[in-house]
Amino acid sequence: MVTTRKNGSLYTRIDGKVAHVEFGHPASNSFVSELLERLTDTINELSENDGISVILLKSEGEKAFCAGASFDELLEVSNLEEGKAFFSGFAHVINAMRKCKKVIVGRVHGKTVGGGVGLAAACDYVYSNVNSSIKLSELSIGIAPLVIAPAVARKIGNAAMGEMSLAPTEWKSAYWAQEKGLFNKVFDSAQEMDKELDFFIHKLASYNAEALTEWKKVLWEGTDHWDTLLTDRAAITGKLALSDFTRNALSKFKK
């Protein structure tokens, strides 16, 4: 079932020690500001929930996993303050994910663009299938993947990120993403992926919760400055979004 709500949907279901968090939006599971804020709040709340050890992050439907930022909302940005606020939404989500006390496992079932790639990169472990191709399309619309870059580079390195971002109209396969370290597992079908994923998350949740928390801190060492870095990057991206180049590029997608 795919949501028809213009501000998207977000549902959380607790299954034992695993929290299933599912987001959705009628525009290929893209993110509007309200949905980003709700996801940030949800991750922060689950981080303090002593009853769970693992968060499974997934999206609705069977097509795109996440199309990144909402182009419709981006077109409504009219000044620097609004631009910074819009892109700070992704900054807040990524920072909430890296600071979360729970291990976050991503389920990427389809194509992923821009901010969606950043979301996958901020997960601690990612399951995907062969339909999960990825693309950093930002330069093609006059901005740059500044906010998500630290998370993406942490997983795949600057060279691979440069290869993606400087060819913003080209899709990279799920196997390319696995080879570079963004995806941990790639399966031939969603059914096979979900079978293995269910086993993995419940096995992971059976481990010592305190040990998982302490180990996640180690995995994210060296990122404490991201609270400031990502917000500063959001301001720069917001400024770029006001350019004539970006307005003209986005207008072509306006329905």
Coordinates of C-alpha atoms in Angstrom, one line a residue:
M1 CA 0.0 0.0 0.0
V2 CA 1.4 3.4 -1.0
T3 CA 0.4 6.6 0.7
T4 CA -1.5 9.4 -1.0
R5 CA -0.8 12.0 1.7
K6 CA 1.0 15.0 0.3
N7 CA 3.2 15.3 3.4
G8 CA 4.0 11.6 3.3
S9 CA 3.6 8.9 5.9
L10 CA 5.6 7.4 8.7
Y11 CA 4.8 4.3 10.6
T12 CA 6.6 2.5 13.5
R13 CA 5.9 -1.0 14.5
I14 CA 7.7 -2.8 17.4
D15 CA 8.3 -6.5 16.9
G16 CA 10.2 -7.8 20.0
K17 CA 13.5 -5.9 20.1
V18 CA 13.2 -4.6 16.6
A19 CA 11.5 -1.3 15.6
H20 CA 10.2 -1.3 12.0
V21 CA 10.2 2.3 10.7
E22 CA 8.5 2.8 7.3
F23 CA 8.3 6.1 5.4
G24 CA 6.4 6.9 2.2
H25 CA 5.4 9.6 -0.1
P26 CA 3.4 9.5 -3.3
A27 CA 6.3 11.1 -5.3
S28 CA 8.6 8.1 -5.3
N29 CA 9.1 8.2 -1.5
S30 CA 10.7 11.6 -1.7
F31 CA 11.1 13.8 1.4
V32 CA 9.2 16.9 2.3
S33 CA 10.4 18.9 5.3
E34 CA 7.6 17.6 7.6
L35 CA 8.5 14.0 6.8
L36 CA 12.2 14.6 7.5
E37 CA 11.3 16.2 10.8
R38 CA 9.0 13.3 11.8
L39 CA 11.7 10.8 10.9
T40 CA 14.3 12.6 12.9
D41 CA 12.0 12.7 15.9
T42 CA 11.2 9.0 15.6
I43 CA 14.8 8.0 15.5
N44 CA 15.6 10.1 18.5
E45 CA 12.7 8.6 20.4
L46 CA 13.7 5.0 19.5
S47 CA 17.3 5.7 20.5
E48 CA 16.0 6.1 24.1
N49 CA 13.7 3.1 24.0
D50 CA 15.3 0.4 26.2
G51 CA 13.0 -2.2 24.9
I52 CA 14.6 -2.3 21.4
S53 CA 18.1 -3.0 20.1
V54 CA 17.7 -2.6 16.3
I55 CA 15.8 -0.3 14.0
L56 CA 14.8 -1.5 10.5
L57 CA 14.4 1.5 8.1
K58 CA 12.4 0.9 5.0
S59 CA 10.0 2.6 2.6
E60 CA 6.7 1.9 1.0
G61 CA 5.8 0.2 -2.2
E62 CA 7.8 -1.9 -4.7
K63 CA 9.4 0.8 -6.9
A64 CA 11.7 3.5 -5.7
F65 CA 13.3 3.3 -2.3
C66 CA 13.7 7.1 -2.1
A67 CA 13.8 9.9 -4.6
G68 CA 15.6 12.3 -2.3
A69 CA 14.3 15.8 -1.7
S70 CA 10.9 16.9 -2.8
F71 CA 11.3 19.0 -6.0
D72 CA 7.9 20.6 -5.5
E73 CA 8.9 21.9 -2.0
L74 CA 12.3 22.9 -3.2
L75 CA 10.7 25.1 -5.9
E76 CA 8.9 27.0 -3.1
V77 CA 12.1 28.0 -1.4
S78 CA 12.4 31.8 -1.8
N79 CA 15.2 32.9 0.4
L80 CA 18.4 31.8 2.1
E81 CA 16.7 31.0 5.5
E82 CA 14.2 28.8 3.8
G83 CA 16.9 27.1 1.8
K84 CA 19.0 26.3 4.8
A85 CA 15.9 25.1 6.7
F86 CA 14.9 22.7 3.9
F87 CA 18.3 21.0 3.5
S88 CA 18.9 21.0 7.3
G89 CA 16.1 18.4 7.3
F90 CA 18.5 15.9 5.8
A91 CA 21.3 17.1 8.1
H92 CA 19.1 16.4 11.1
V93 CA 18.1 12.9 10.0
I94 CA 21.7 11.9 9.2
N95 CA 22.9 13.2 12.6
A96 CA 20.1 11.5 14.4
M97 CA 21.0 8.2 12.7
R98 CA 24.7 8.4 13.5
K99 CA 24.0 9.3 17.2
C100 CA 21.2 6.8 17.6
K101 CA 22.1 4.2 20.3
K102 CA 20.5 1.5 18.2
V103 CA 21.9 -0.3 15.2
I104 CA 20.0 0.9 12.1
V105 CA 19.6 -1.6 9.3
G106 CA 18.4 -0.3 5.9
R107 CA 16.1 -2.2 3.5
V108 CA 16.7 -0.7 0.1
H109 CA 14.3 -2.3 -2.4
G110 CA 14.5 0.0 -5.4
K111 CA 16.1 3.0 -7.1
T112 CA 17.6 5.6 -4.8
V113 CA 18.6 9.1 -5.7
G114 CA 20.4 12.0 -3.9
G115 CA 19.3 12.3 -0.3
G116 CA 18.1 8.7 -0.4
V117 CA 21.7 7.7 -1.0
G118 CA 22.6 9.7 2.0
L119 CA 19.9 7.9 4.0
A120 CA 21.2 4.5 3.0
A121 CA 24.8 5.6 3.8
A122 CA 23.7 6.7 7.3
C123 CA 22.5 3.1 8.0
D124 CA 24.8 0.8 9.9
Y125 CA 24.1 -2.2 7.6
V126 CA 22.1 -2.3 4.3
Y127 CA 20.2 -5.1 2.6
S128 CA 19.2 -4.5 -1.1
N129 CA 18.1 -6.3 -4.2
V130 CA 19.2 -6.0 -7.9
N131 CA 16.7 -3.3 -8.5
S132 CA 18.4 -0.9 -6.1
S133 CA 20.5 1.2 -8.5
I134 CA 21.7 4.5 -7.2
K135 CA 22.4 8.0 -8.5
L136 CA 23.7 11.4 -7.1
S137 CA 21.8 13.7 -9.4
E138 CA 22.4 17.0 -7.6
L139 CA 24.8 18.6 -10.0
S140 CA 22.3 18.2 -12.9
I141 CA 19.9 20.5 -11.1
G142 CA 22.4 23.1 -10.1
I143 CA 23.2 22.1 -6.5
A144 CA 25.7 19.6 -5.0
P145 CA 25.4 16.7 -2.6
L146 CA 27.1 18.7 0.2
V147 CA 24.9 17.7 3.1
I148 CA 25.0 13.9 2.5
A149 CA 28.6 13.8 1.3
P150 CA 30.2 13.0 4.7
A151 CA 27.9 10.0 5.1
V152 CA 28.4 8.8 1.6
A153 CA 32.2 9.3 1.6
R154 CA 32.4 7.5 4.9
K155 CA 31.0 4.4 3.2
I156 CA 32.4 4.4 -0.3
G157 CA 35.3 6.9 -0.2
N158 CA 35.9 10.2 -2.0
A159 CA 37.0 8.5 -5.3
A160 CA 33.8 6.5 -5.7
M161 CA 31.7 9.5 -4.6
G162 CA 33.4 11.6 -7.2
E163 CA 32.7 9.0 -9.9
M164 CA 29.0 9.1 -9.0
S165 CA 28.5 12.8 -8.4
L166 CA 30.4 14.0 -11.5
A167 CA 28.2 11.8 -13.7
P168 CA 24.9 12.9 -12.2
T169 CA 22.7 11.3 -14.9
E170 CA 24.2 7.9 -14.7
W171 CA 22.9 5.0 -12.6
K172 CA 25.2 2.8 -10.6
S173 CA 24.1 -0.8 -10.1
A174 CA 23.4 -2.4 -6.7
Y175 CA 26.4 -4.6 -7.2
W176 CA 28.6 -1.5 -7.8
A177 CA 27.2 -0.1 -4.5
Q178 CA 28.0 -3.3 -2.8
E179 CA 31.5 -3.4 -4.1
K180 CA 32.1 0.2 -2.9
G181 CA 30.7 -0.5 0.6
L182 CA 27.3 1.2 0.5
F183 CA 25.3 -2.0 0.4
N184 CA 26.2 -5.0 2.5
K185 CA 24.0 -7.6 0.8
V186 CA 22.4 -7.8 -2.7
F187 CA 19.7 -10.3 -3.5
D188 CA 18.0 -11.4 -6.8
S189 CA 14.5 -10.6 -5.5
A190 CA 12.7 -8.7 -2.7
Q191 CA 11.3 -12.0 -1.4
E192 CA 14.8 -13.5 -1.0
M193 CA 16.0 -10.3 0.5
D194 CA 13.2 -10.1 3.1
K195 CA 13.7 -13.7 4.1
E196 CA 17.3 -13.2 4.9
L197 CA 16.8 -9.8 6.3
D198 CA 14.2 -11.1 8.9
F199 CA 16.7 -13.7 10.1
F200 CA 19.5 -11.1 10.3
I201 CA 17.7 -8.4 12.3
H202 CA 16.3 -10.8 14.9
K203 CA 19.7 -12.5 15.3
L204 CA 21.3 -9.0 15.7
A205 CA 18.6 -8.0 18.2
S206 CA 19.5 -11.1 20.3
Y207 CA 23.0 -9.8 21.1
N208 CA 23.9 -7.7 24.2
A209 CA 22.2 -4.4 23.6
E210 CA 24.8 -2.5 25.6
A211 CA 27.6 -4.1 23.5
L212 CA 25.8 -3.0 20.2
T213 CA 25.5 0.5 21.5
E214 CA 29.2 0.7 22.5
W215 CA 30.3 -0.8 19.2
K216 CA 28.2 1.6 17.2
K217 CA 30.0 4.5 18.9
V218 CA 33.3 3.1 17.7
L219 CA 32.0 2.7 14.1
W220 CA 31.0 6.3 14.1
E221 CA 34.2 7.7 15.7
G222 CA 35.5 10.9 14.2
T223 CA 32.0 12.3 13.2
D224 CA 31.2 14.5 16.3
H225 CA 31.7 17.6 14.2
W226 CA 28.9 16.7 11.8
D227 CA 26.3 18.6 13.9
T228 CA 28.0 21.8 12.7
L229 CA 29.4 20.6 9.4
L230 CA 26.1 19.3 7.9
T231 CA 24.2 22.4 9.0
D232 CA 26.8 24.6 7.4
R233 CA 26.6 22.5 4.2
A234 CA 22.8 22.9 4.3
A235 CA 23.2 26.7 4.2
I236 CA 25.4 26.5 1.2
T237 CA 23.1 24.1 -0.6
G238 CA 20.1 26.3 0.2
K239 CA 21.9 29.3 -1.5
L240 CA 22.7 27.2 -4.6
A241 CA 19.0 26.2 -4.8
L242 CA 18.0 29.8 -5.3
S243 CA 20.1 30.1 -8.5
D244 CA 18.4 30.6 -11.9
F245 CA 20.0 27.3 -13.1
T246 CA 18.3 25.3 -10.3
R247 CA 14.9 27.1 -10.7
N248 CA 14.9 26.4 -14.5
A249 CA 16.1 22.8 -14.0
L250 CA 13.4 22.0 -11.4
S251 CA 10.7 23.7 -13.3
K252 CA 11.0 20.9 -15.9
F253 CA 9.9 18.4 -13.3
K254 CA 6.9 20.5 -12.1
K255 CA 3.6 18.7 -12.7

